Coordinates of C-alpha atoms and ligand atoms in Angstrom, one line a residue:
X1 CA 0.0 0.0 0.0
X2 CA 1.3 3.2 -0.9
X3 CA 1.6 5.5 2.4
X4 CA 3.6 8.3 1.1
X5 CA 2.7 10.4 -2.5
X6 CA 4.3 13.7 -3.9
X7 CA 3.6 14.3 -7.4
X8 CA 4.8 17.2 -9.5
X9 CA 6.0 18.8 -6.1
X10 CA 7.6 22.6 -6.3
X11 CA 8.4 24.6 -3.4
X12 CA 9.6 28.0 -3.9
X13 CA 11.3 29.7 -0.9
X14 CA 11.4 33.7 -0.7
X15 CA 10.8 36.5 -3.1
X16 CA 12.3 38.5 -5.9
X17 CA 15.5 38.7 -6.1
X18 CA 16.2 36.4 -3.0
X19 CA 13.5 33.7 -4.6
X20 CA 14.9 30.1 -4.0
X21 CA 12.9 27.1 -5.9
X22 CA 14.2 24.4 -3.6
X23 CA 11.9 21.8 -5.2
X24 CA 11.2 21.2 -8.6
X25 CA 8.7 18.6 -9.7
X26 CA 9.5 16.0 -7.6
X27 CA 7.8 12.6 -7.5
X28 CA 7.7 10.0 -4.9
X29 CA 5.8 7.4 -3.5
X30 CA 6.6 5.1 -0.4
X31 CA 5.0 2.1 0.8
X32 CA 4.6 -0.3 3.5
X33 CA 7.8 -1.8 4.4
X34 CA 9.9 0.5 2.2
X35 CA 12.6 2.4 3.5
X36 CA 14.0 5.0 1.0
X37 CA 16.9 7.3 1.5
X38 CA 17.3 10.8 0.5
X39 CA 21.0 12.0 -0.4
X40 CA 22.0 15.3 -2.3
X41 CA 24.6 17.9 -1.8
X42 CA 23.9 20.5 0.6
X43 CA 20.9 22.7 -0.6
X44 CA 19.7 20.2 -2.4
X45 CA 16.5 20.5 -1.2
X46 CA 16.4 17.5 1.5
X47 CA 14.8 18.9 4.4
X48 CA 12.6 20.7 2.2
X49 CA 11.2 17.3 0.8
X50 CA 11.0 15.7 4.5
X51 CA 9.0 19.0 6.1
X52 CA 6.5 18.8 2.9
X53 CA 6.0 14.9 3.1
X54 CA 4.9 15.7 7.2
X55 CA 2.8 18.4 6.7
X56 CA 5.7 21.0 8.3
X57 CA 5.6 22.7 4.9
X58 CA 3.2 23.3 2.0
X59 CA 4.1 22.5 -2.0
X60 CA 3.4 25.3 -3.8
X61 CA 2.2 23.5 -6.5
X62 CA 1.5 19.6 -6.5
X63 CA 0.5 17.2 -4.2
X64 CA 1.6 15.4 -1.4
X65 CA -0.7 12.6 -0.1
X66 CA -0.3 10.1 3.5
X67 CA -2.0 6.9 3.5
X68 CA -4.1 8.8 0.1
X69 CA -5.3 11.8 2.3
X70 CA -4.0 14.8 0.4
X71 CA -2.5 17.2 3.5
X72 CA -3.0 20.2 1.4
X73 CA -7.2 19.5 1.5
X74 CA -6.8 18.8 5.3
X75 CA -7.9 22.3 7.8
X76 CA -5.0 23.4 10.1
X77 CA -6.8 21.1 13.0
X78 CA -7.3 17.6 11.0
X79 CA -4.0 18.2 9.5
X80 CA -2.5 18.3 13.2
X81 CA -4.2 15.2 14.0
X82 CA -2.7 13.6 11.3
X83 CA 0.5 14.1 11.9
X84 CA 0.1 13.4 15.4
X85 CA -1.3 9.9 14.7
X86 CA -0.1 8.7 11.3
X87 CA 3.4 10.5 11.4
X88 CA 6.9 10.3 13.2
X89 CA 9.9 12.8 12.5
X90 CA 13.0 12.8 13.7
X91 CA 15.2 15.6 14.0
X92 CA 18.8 15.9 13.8
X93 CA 19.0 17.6 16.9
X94 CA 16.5 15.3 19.1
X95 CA 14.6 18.1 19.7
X96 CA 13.3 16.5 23.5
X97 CA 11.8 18.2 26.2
X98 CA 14.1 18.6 28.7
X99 CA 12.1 18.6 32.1
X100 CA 10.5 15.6 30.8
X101 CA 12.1 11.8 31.6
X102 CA 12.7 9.4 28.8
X103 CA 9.1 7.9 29.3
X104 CA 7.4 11.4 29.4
X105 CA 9.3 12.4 26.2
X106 CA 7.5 9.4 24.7
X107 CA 4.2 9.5 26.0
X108 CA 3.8 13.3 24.9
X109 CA 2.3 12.6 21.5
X110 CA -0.4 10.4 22.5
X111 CA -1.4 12.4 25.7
X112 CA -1.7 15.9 23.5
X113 CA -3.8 13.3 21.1
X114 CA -6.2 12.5 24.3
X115 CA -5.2 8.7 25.1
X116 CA -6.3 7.6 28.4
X117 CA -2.9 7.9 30.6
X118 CA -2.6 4.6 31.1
X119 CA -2.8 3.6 27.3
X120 CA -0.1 6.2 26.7
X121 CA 2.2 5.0 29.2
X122 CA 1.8 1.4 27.7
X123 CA 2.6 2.2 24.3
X124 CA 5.6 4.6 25.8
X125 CA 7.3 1.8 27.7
X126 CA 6.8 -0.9 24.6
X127 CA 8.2 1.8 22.4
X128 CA 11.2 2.7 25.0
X129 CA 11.5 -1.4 24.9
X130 CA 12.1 -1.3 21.0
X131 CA 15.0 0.8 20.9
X132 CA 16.2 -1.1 23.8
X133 CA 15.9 1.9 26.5
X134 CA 13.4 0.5 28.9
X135 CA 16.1 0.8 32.0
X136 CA 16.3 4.6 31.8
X137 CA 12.4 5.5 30.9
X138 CA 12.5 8.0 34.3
X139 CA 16.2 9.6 33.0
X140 CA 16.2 13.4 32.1
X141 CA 17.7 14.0 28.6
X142 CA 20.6 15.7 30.3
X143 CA 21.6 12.4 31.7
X144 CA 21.7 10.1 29.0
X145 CA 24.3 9.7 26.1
X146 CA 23.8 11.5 22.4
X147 CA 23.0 8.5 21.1
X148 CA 20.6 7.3 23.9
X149 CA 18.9 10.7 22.9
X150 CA 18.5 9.7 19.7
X151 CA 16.7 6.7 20.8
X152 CA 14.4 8.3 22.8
X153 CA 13.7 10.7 20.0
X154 CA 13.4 7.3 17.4
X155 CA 10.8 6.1 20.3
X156 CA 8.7 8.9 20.2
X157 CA 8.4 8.8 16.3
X158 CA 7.4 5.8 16.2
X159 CA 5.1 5.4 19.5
X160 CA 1.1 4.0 18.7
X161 CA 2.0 2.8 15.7
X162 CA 2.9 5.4 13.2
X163 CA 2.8 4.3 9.5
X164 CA 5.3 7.1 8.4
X165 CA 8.2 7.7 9.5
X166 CA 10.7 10.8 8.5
X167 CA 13.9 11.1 9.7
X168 CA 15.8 14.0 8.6
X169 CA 19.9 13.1 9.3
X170 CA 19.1 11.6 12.3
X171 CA 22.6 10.7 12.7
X172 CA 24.3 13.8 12.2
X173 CA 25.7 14.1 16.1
X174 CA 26.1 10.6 16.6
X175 CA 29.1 8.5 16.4
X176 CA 29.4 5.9 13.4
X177 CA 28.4 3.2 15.0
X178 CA 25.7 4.6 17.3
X179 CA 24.3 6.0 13.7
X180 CA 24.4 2.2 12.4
X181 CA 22.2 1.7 15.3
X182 CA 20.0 4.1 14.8
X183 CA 19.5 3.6 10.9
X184 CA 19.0 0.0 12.0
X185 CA 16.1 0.7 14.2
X186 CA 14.7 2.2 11.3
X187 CA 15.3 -0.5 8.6
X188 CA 13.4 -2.7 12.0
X189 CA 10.3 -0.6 11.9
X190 CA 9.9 -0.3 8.2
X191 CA 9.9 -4.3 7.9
X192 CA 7.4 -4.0 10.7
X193 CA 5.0 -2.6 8.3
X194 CA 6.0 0.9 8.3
X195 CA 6.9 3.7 5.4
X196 CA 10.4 5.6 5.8
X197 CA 12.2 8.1 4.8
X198 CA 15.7 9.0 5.8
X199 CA 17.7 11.9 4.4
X200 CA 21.7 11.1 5.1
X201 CA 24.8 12.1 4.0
X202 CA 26.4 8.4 4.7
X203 CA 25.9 6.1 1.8
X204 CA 26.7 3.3 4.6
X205 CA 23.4 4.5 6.1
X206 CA 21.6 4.6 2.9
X207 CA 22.5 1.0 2.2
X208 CA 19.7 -0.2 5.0
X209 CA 17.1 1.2 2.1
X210 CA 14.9 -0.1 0.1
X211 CA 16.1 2.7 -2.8
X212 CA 18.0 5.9 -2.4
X213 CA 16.7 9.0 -4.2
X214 CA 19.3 11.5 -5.2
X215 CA 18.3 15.2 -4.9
X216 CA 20.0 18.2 -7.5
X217 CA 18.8 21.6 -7.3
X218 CA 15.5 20.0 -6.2
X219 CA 15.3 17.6 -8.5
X220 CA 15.6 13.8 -8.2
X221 CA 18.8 13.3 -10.9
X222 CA 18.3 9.2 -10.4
X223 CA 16.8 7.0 -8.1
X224 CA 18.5 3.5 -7.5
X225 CA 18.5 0.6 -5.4
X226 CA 21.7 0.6 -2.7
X227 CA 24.8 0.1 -4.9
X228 CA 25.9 -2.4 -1.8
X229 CA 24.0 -4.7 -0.4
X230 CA 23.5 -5.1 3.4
X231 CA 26.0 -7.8 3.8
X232 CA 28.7 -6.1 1.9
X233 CA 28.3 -2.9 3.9
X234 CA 28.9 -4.9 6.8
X235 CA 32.6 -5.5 5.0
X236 CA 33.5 -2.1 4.7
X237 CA 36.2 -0.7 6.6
X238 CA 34.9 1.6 9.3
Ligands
LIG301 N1 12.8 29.0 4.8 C1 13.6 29.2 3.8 N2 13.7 30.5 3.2 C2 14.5 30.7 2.2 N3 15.3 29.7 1.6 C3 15.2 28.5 2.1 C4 14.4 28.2 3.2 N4 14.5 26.9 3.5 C5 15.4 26.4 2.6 N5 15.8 27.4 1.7 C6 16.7 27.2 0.6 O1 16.2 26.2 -0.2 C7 17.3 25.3 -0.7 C8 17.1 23.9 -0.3 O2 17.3 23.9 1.2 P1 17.2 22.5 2.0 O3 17.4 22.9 3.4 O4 15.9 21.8 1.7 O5 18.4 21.7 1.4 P2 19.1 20.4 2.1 O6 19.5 19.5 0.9 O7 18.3 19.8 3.2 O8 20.5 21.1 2.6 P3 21.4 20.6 3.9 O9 22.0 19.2 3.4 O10 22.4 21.6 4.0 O11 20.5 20.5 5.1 C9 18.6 26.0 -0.2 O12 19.0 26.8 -1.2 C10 18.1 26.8 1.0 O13 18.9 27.9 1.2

Protein backbone atom coordinates (compact mmCIF):
# COMPACT_ATOMS: atom_id res chain seq x y z
CA UNK A 1 0.00 0.00 0.00
CA UNK A 2 1.27 3.20 -0.86
CA UNK A 3 1.59 5.53 2.43
CA UNK A 4 3.58 8.32 1.13
CA UNK A 5 2.71 10.37 -2.55
CA UNK A 6 4.32 13.69 -3.87
CA UNK A 7 3.64 14.30 -7.38
CA UNK A 8 4.78 17.20 -9.54
CA UNK A 9 6.04 18.82 -6.07
CA UNK A 10 7.62 22.60 -6.26
CA UNK A 11 8.40 24.56 -3.45
CA UNK A 12 9.60 28.04 -3.89
CA UNK A 13 11.30 29.66 -0.86
CA UNK A 14 11.35 33.68 -0.73
CA UNK A 15 10.81 36.52 -3.10
CA UNK A 16 12.29 38.55 -5.88
CA UNK A 17 15.52 38.65 -6.11
CA UNK A 18 16.18 36.45 -2.97
CA UNK A 19 13.51 33.75 -4.62
CA UNK A 20 14.86 30.09 -3.96
CA UNK A 21 12.90 27.12 -5.92
CA UNK A 22 14.24 24.38 -3.64
CA UNK A 23 11.94 21.76 -5.21
CA UNK A 24 11.19 21.21 -8.64
CA UNK A 25 8.73 18.60 -9.69
CA UNK A 26 9.54 15.99 -7.63
CA UNK A 27 7.79 12.57 -7.54
CA UNK A 28 7.70 10.02 -4.94
CA UNK A 29 5.84 7.39 -3.52
CA UNK A 30 6.56 5.10 -0.40
CA UNK A 31 4.99 2.11 0.83
CA UNK A 32 4.59 -0.25 3.45
CA UNK A 33 7.78 -1.82 4.43
CA UNK A 34 9.94 0.47 2.22
CA UNK A 35 12.56 2.38 3.50
CA UNK A 36 13.96 5.04 0.98
CA UNK A 37 16.92 7.31 1.48
CA UNK A 38 17.27 10.75 0.45
CA UNK A 39 21.04 12.04 -0.39
CA UNK A 40 22.04 15.32 -2.29
CA UNK A 41 24.63 17.94 -1.77
CA UNK A 42 23.88 20.55 0.65
CA UNK A 43 20.94 22.71 -0.64
CA UNK A 44 19.68 20.22 -2.43
CA UNK A 45 16.50 20.51 -1.20
CA UNK A 46 16.36 17.48 1.50
CA UNK A 47 14.76 18.89 4.45
CA UNK A 48 12.57 20.71 2.24
CA UNK A 49 11.20 17.30 0.80
CA UNK A 50 11.01 15.67 4.53
CA UNK A 51 9.01 19.02 6.14
CA UNK A 52 6.46 18.78 2.95
CA UNK A 53 6.00 14.88 3.12
CA UNK A 54 4.91 15.72 7.15
CA UNK A 55 2.83 18.38 6.65
CA UNK A 56 5.72 20.96 8.30
CA UNK A 57 5.57 22.72 4.89
CA UNK A 58 3.23 23.32 2.04
CA UNK A 59 4.09 22.46 -2.01
CA UNK A 60 3.43 25.35 -3.77
CA UNK A 61 2.21 23.52 -6.49
CA UNK A 62 1.47 19.64 -6.49
CA UNK A 63 0.48 17.19 -4.16
CA UNK A 64 1.59 15.36 -1.40
CA UNK A 65 -0.66 12.61 -0.12
CA UNK A 66 -0.26 10.15 3.47
CA UNK A 67 -2.03 6.95 3.49
CA UNK A 68 -4.09 8.79 0.10
CA UNK A 69 -5.27 11.81 2.31
CA UNK A 70 -4.02 14.78 0.40
CA UNK A 71 -2.49 17.21 3.51
CA UNK A 72 -3.01 20.21 1.40
CA UNK A 73 -7.16 19.46 1.54
CA UNK A 74 -6.81 18.84 5.28
CA UNK A 75 -7.89 22.28 7.79
CA UNK A 76 -5.05 23.44 10.13
CA UNK A 77 -6.81 21.10 12.96
CA UNK A 78 -7.30 17.57 10.96
CA UNK A 79 -3.98 18.21 9.54
CA UNK A 80 -2.50 18.32 13.17
CA UNK A 81 -4.17 15.22 14.02
CA UNK A 82 -2.70 13.57 11.31
CA UNK A 83 0.53 14.07 11.94
CA UNK A 84 0.13 13.42 15.40
CA UNK A 85 -1.31 9.90 14.67
CA UNK A 86 -0.08 8.72 11.29
CA UNK A 87 3.43 10.53 11.35
CA UNK A 88 6.92 10.25 13.21
CA UNK A 89 9.90 12.81 12.49
CA UNK A 90 12.96 12.80 13.66
CA UNK A 91 15.25 15.61 14.03
CA UNK A 92 18.78 15.91 13.84
CA UNK A 93 18.96 17.56 16.87
CA UNK A 94 16.52 15.35 19.11
CA UNK A 95 14.57 18.08 19.65
CA UNK A 96 13.25 16.49 23.48
CA UNK A 97 11.83 18.21 26.18
CA UNK A 98 14.14 18.61 28.65
CA UNK A 99 12.08 18.62 32.07
CA UNK A 100 10.52 15.63 30.77
CA UNK A 101 12.13 11.85 31.57
CA UNK A 102 12.70 9.44 28.77
CA UNK A 103 9.12 7.85 29.28
CA UNK A 104 7.38 11.39 29.40
CA UNK A 105 9.30 12.45 26.20
CA UNK A 106 7.47 9.39 24.65
CA UNK A 107 4.24 9.52 26.02
CA UNK A 108 3.84 13.29 24.94
CA UNK A 109 2.34 12.59 21.53
CA UNK A 110 -0.39 10.39 22.50
CA UNK A 111 -1.43 12.42 25.68
CA UNK A 112 -1.66 15.85 23.54
CA UNK A 113 -3.83 13.28 21.07
CA UNK A 114 -6.23 12.49 24.31
CA UNK A 115 -5.15 8.66 25.08
CA UNK A 116 -6.29 7.62 28.43
CA UNK A 117 -2.92 7.90 30.62
CA UNK A 118 -2.59 4.60 31.05
CA UNK A 119 -2.76 3.55 27.34
CA UNK A 120 -0.13 6.22 26.67
CA UNK A 121 2.22 5.02 29.24
CA UNK A 122 1.82 1.37 27.74
CA UNK A 123 2.62 2.18 24.30
CA UNK A 124 5.57 4.65 25.79
CA UNK A 125 7.29 1.77 27.68
CA UNK A 126 6.81 -0.88 24.63
CA UNK A 127 8.16 1.79 22.44
CA UNK A 128 11.15 2.75 25.03
CA UNK A 129 11.47 -1.37 24.91
CA UNK A 130 12.10 -1.26 20.98
CA UNK A 131 14.99 0.84 20.88
CA UNK A 132 16.21 -1.09 23.75
CA UNK A 133 15.94 1.90 26.47
CA UNK A 134 13.42 0.49 28.88
CA UNK A 135 16.11 0.83 32.02
CA UNK A 136 16.26 4.62 31.83
CA UNK A 137 12.42 5.51 30.91
CA UNK A 138 12.46 7.96 34.31
CA UNK A 139 16.24 9.56 33.00
CA UNK A 140 16.20 13.39 32.06
CA UNK A 141 17.71 13.96 28.57
CA UNK A 142 20.57 15.68 30.32
CA UNK A 143 21.64 12.36 31.72
CA UNK A 144 21.74 10.13 28.99
CA UNK A 145 24.30 9.71 26.15
CA UNK A 146 23.84 11.50 22.44
CA UNK A 147 22.96 8.47 21.05
CA UNK A 148 20.62 7.30 23.87
CA UNK A 149 18.86 10.66 22.95
CA UNK A 150 18.46 9.73 19.72
CA UNK A 151 16.70 6.74 20.75
CA UNK A 152 14.44 8.29 22.84
CA UNK A 153 13.74 10.70 19.99
CA UNK A 154 13.41 7.35 17.43
CA UNK A 155 10.78 6.06 20.34
CA UNK A 156 8.74 8.87 20.18
CA UNK A 157 8.36 8.79 16.25
CA UNK A 158 7.40 5.80 16.20
CA UNK A 159 5.06 5.40 19.48
CA UNK A 160 1.11 4.01 18.70
CA UNK A 161 2.00 2.82 15.70
CA UNK A 162 2.95 5.41 13.19
CA UNK A 163 2.82 4.34 9.48
CA UNK A 164 5.27 7.14 8.43
CA UNK A 165 8.25 7.73 9.49
CA UNK A 166 10.66 10.77 8.49
CA UNK A 167 13.90 11.11 9.66
CA UNK A 168 15.80 14.02 8.61
CA UNK A 169 19.92 13.11 9.30
CA UNK A 170 19.06 11.60 12.30
CA UNK A 171 22.57 10.67 12.66
CA UNK A 172 24.33 13.79 12.25
CA UNK A 173 25.73 14.06 16.14
CA UNK A 174 26.14 10.62 16.58
CA UNK A 175 29.13 8.52 16.43
CA UNK A 176 29.41 5.94 13.40
CA UNK A 177 28.40 3.16 15.03
CA UNK A 178 25.66 4.58 17.32
CA UNK A 179 24.32 6.03 13.69
CA UNK A 180 24.40 2.15 12.37
CA UNK A 181 22.24 1.67 15.31
CA UNK A 182 19.99 4.09 14.79
CA UNK A 183 19.53 3.57 10.88
CA UNK A 184 18.97 -0.02 12.00
CA UNK A 185 16.08 0.67 14.20
CA UNK A 186 14.66 2.19 11.28
CA UNK A 187 15.28 -0.45 8.57
CA UNK A 188 13.38 -2.68 11.96
CA UNK A 189 10.34 -0.57 11.87
CA UNK A 190 9.89 -0.27 8.21
CA UNK A 191 9.93 -4.28 7.92
CA UNK A 192 7.45 -4.04 10.72
CA UNK A 193 5.00 -2.61 8.31
CA UNK A 194 6.00 0.89 8.26
CA UNK A 195 6.90 3.72 5.43
CA UNK A 196 10.41 5.58 5.77
CA UNK A 197 12.18 8.08 4.78
CA UNK A 198 15.72 8.95 5.83
CA UNK A 199 17.71 11.86 4.37
CA UNK A 200 21.65 11.05 5.05
CA UNK A 201 24.82 12.08 3.96
CA UNK A 202 26.43 8.38 4.75
CA UNK A 203 25.94 6.07 1.75
CA UNK A 204 26.73 3.32 4.61
CA UNK A 205 23.37 4.46 6.07
CA UNK A 206 21.59 4.62 2.87
CA UNK A 207 22.53 0.96 2.18
CA UNK A 208 19.75 -0.20 4.96
CA UNK A 209 17.08 1.18 2.06
CA UNK A 210 14.92 -0.12 0.10
CA UNK A 211 16.10 2.70 -2.79
CA UNK A 212 18.01 5.93 -2.44
CA UNK A 213 16.66 8.97 -4.17
CA UNK A 214 19.26 11.47 -5.18
CA UNK A 215 18.30 15.20 -4.92
CA UNK A 216 20.01 18.16 -7.46
CA UNK A 217 18.83 21.55 -7.26
CA UNK A 218 15.54 20.02 -6.15
CA UNK A 219 15.29 17.62 -8.53
CA UNK A 220 15.63 13.84 -8.22
CA UNK A 221 18.80 13.33 -10.85
CA UNK A 222 18.31 9.22 -10.38
CA UNK A 223 16.85 7.04 -8.09
CA UNK A 224 18.47 3.48 -7.54
CA UNK A 225 18.53 0.56 -5.42
CA UNK A 226 21.69 0.64 -2.71
CA UNK A 227 24.82 0.13 -4.86
CA UNK A 228 25.91 -2.40 -1.82
CA UNK A 229 23.95 -4.74 -0.42
CA UNK A 230 23.50 -5.08 3.43
CA UNK A 231 26.02 -7.78 3.84
CA UNK A 232 28.74 -6.09 1.92
CA UNK A 233 28.31 -2.95 3.87
CA UNK A 234 28.90 -4.87 6.75
CA UNK A 235 32.60 -5.55 5.03
CA UNK A 236 33.50 -2.09 4.70
CA UNK A 237 36.21 -0.68 6.60
CA UNK A 238 34.95 1.60 9.34
N1 LIG B 1 12.82 29.02 4.83
C1 LIG B 1 13.62 29.23 3.79
N2 LIG B 1 13.72 30.47 3.24
C2 LIG B 1 14.50 30.70 2.17
N3 LIG B 1 15.25 29.75 1.56
C3 LIG B 1 15.20 28.51 2.08
C4 LIG B 1 14.39 28.19 3.22
N4 LIG B 1 14.54 26.87 3.48
C5 LIG B 1 15.41 26.37 2.57
N5 LIG B 1 15.80 27.37 1.73
C6 LIG B 1 16.71 27.21 0.58
O1 LIG B 1 16.21 26.15 -0.23
C7 LIG B 1 17.27 25.35 -0.73
C8 LIG B 1 17.08 23.91 -0.25
O2 LIG B 1 17.28 23.86 1.17
P1 LIG B 1 17.17 22.52 2.01
O3 LIG B 1 17.40 22.88 3.44
O4 LIG B 1 15.90 21.83 1.67
O5 LIG B 1 18.40 21.69 1.44
P2 LIG B 1 19.15 20.42 2.06
O6 LIG B 1 19.46 19.53 0.91
O7 LIG B 1 18.33 19.84 3.17
O8 LIG B 1 20.47 21.05 2.63
P3 LIG B 1 21.41 20.55 3.87
O9 LIG B 1 21.98 19.23 3.44
O10 LIG B 1 22.44 21.63 3.96
O11 LIG B 1 20.53 20.46 5.08
C9 LIG B 1 18.56 26.00 -0.22
O12 LIG B 1 19.04 26.85 -1.23
C10 LIG B 1 18.10 26.78 0.98
O13 LIG B 1 18.95 27.89 1.20
Amino acid sequence: MTVLRLSEVHRTHGRGEARVHALRGVDLTVGTGELVAVMGPSGSGKSTLLNIAGGLDVPSSGSVEVENTALTALSRRKLARLRRRAIGYVFQDFNLIRSLTAHENVALPLELDGVPPRKSRAAATQALTDVGLSDLADRFPDSMSGGQQQRVAIARAVVGERRLILADEPTGALDSRTGETVVKLLRQRCDAGAAGVLVTHDARHAGWADRVVFLRDGAIVDASTPLLGVDSLLELPR
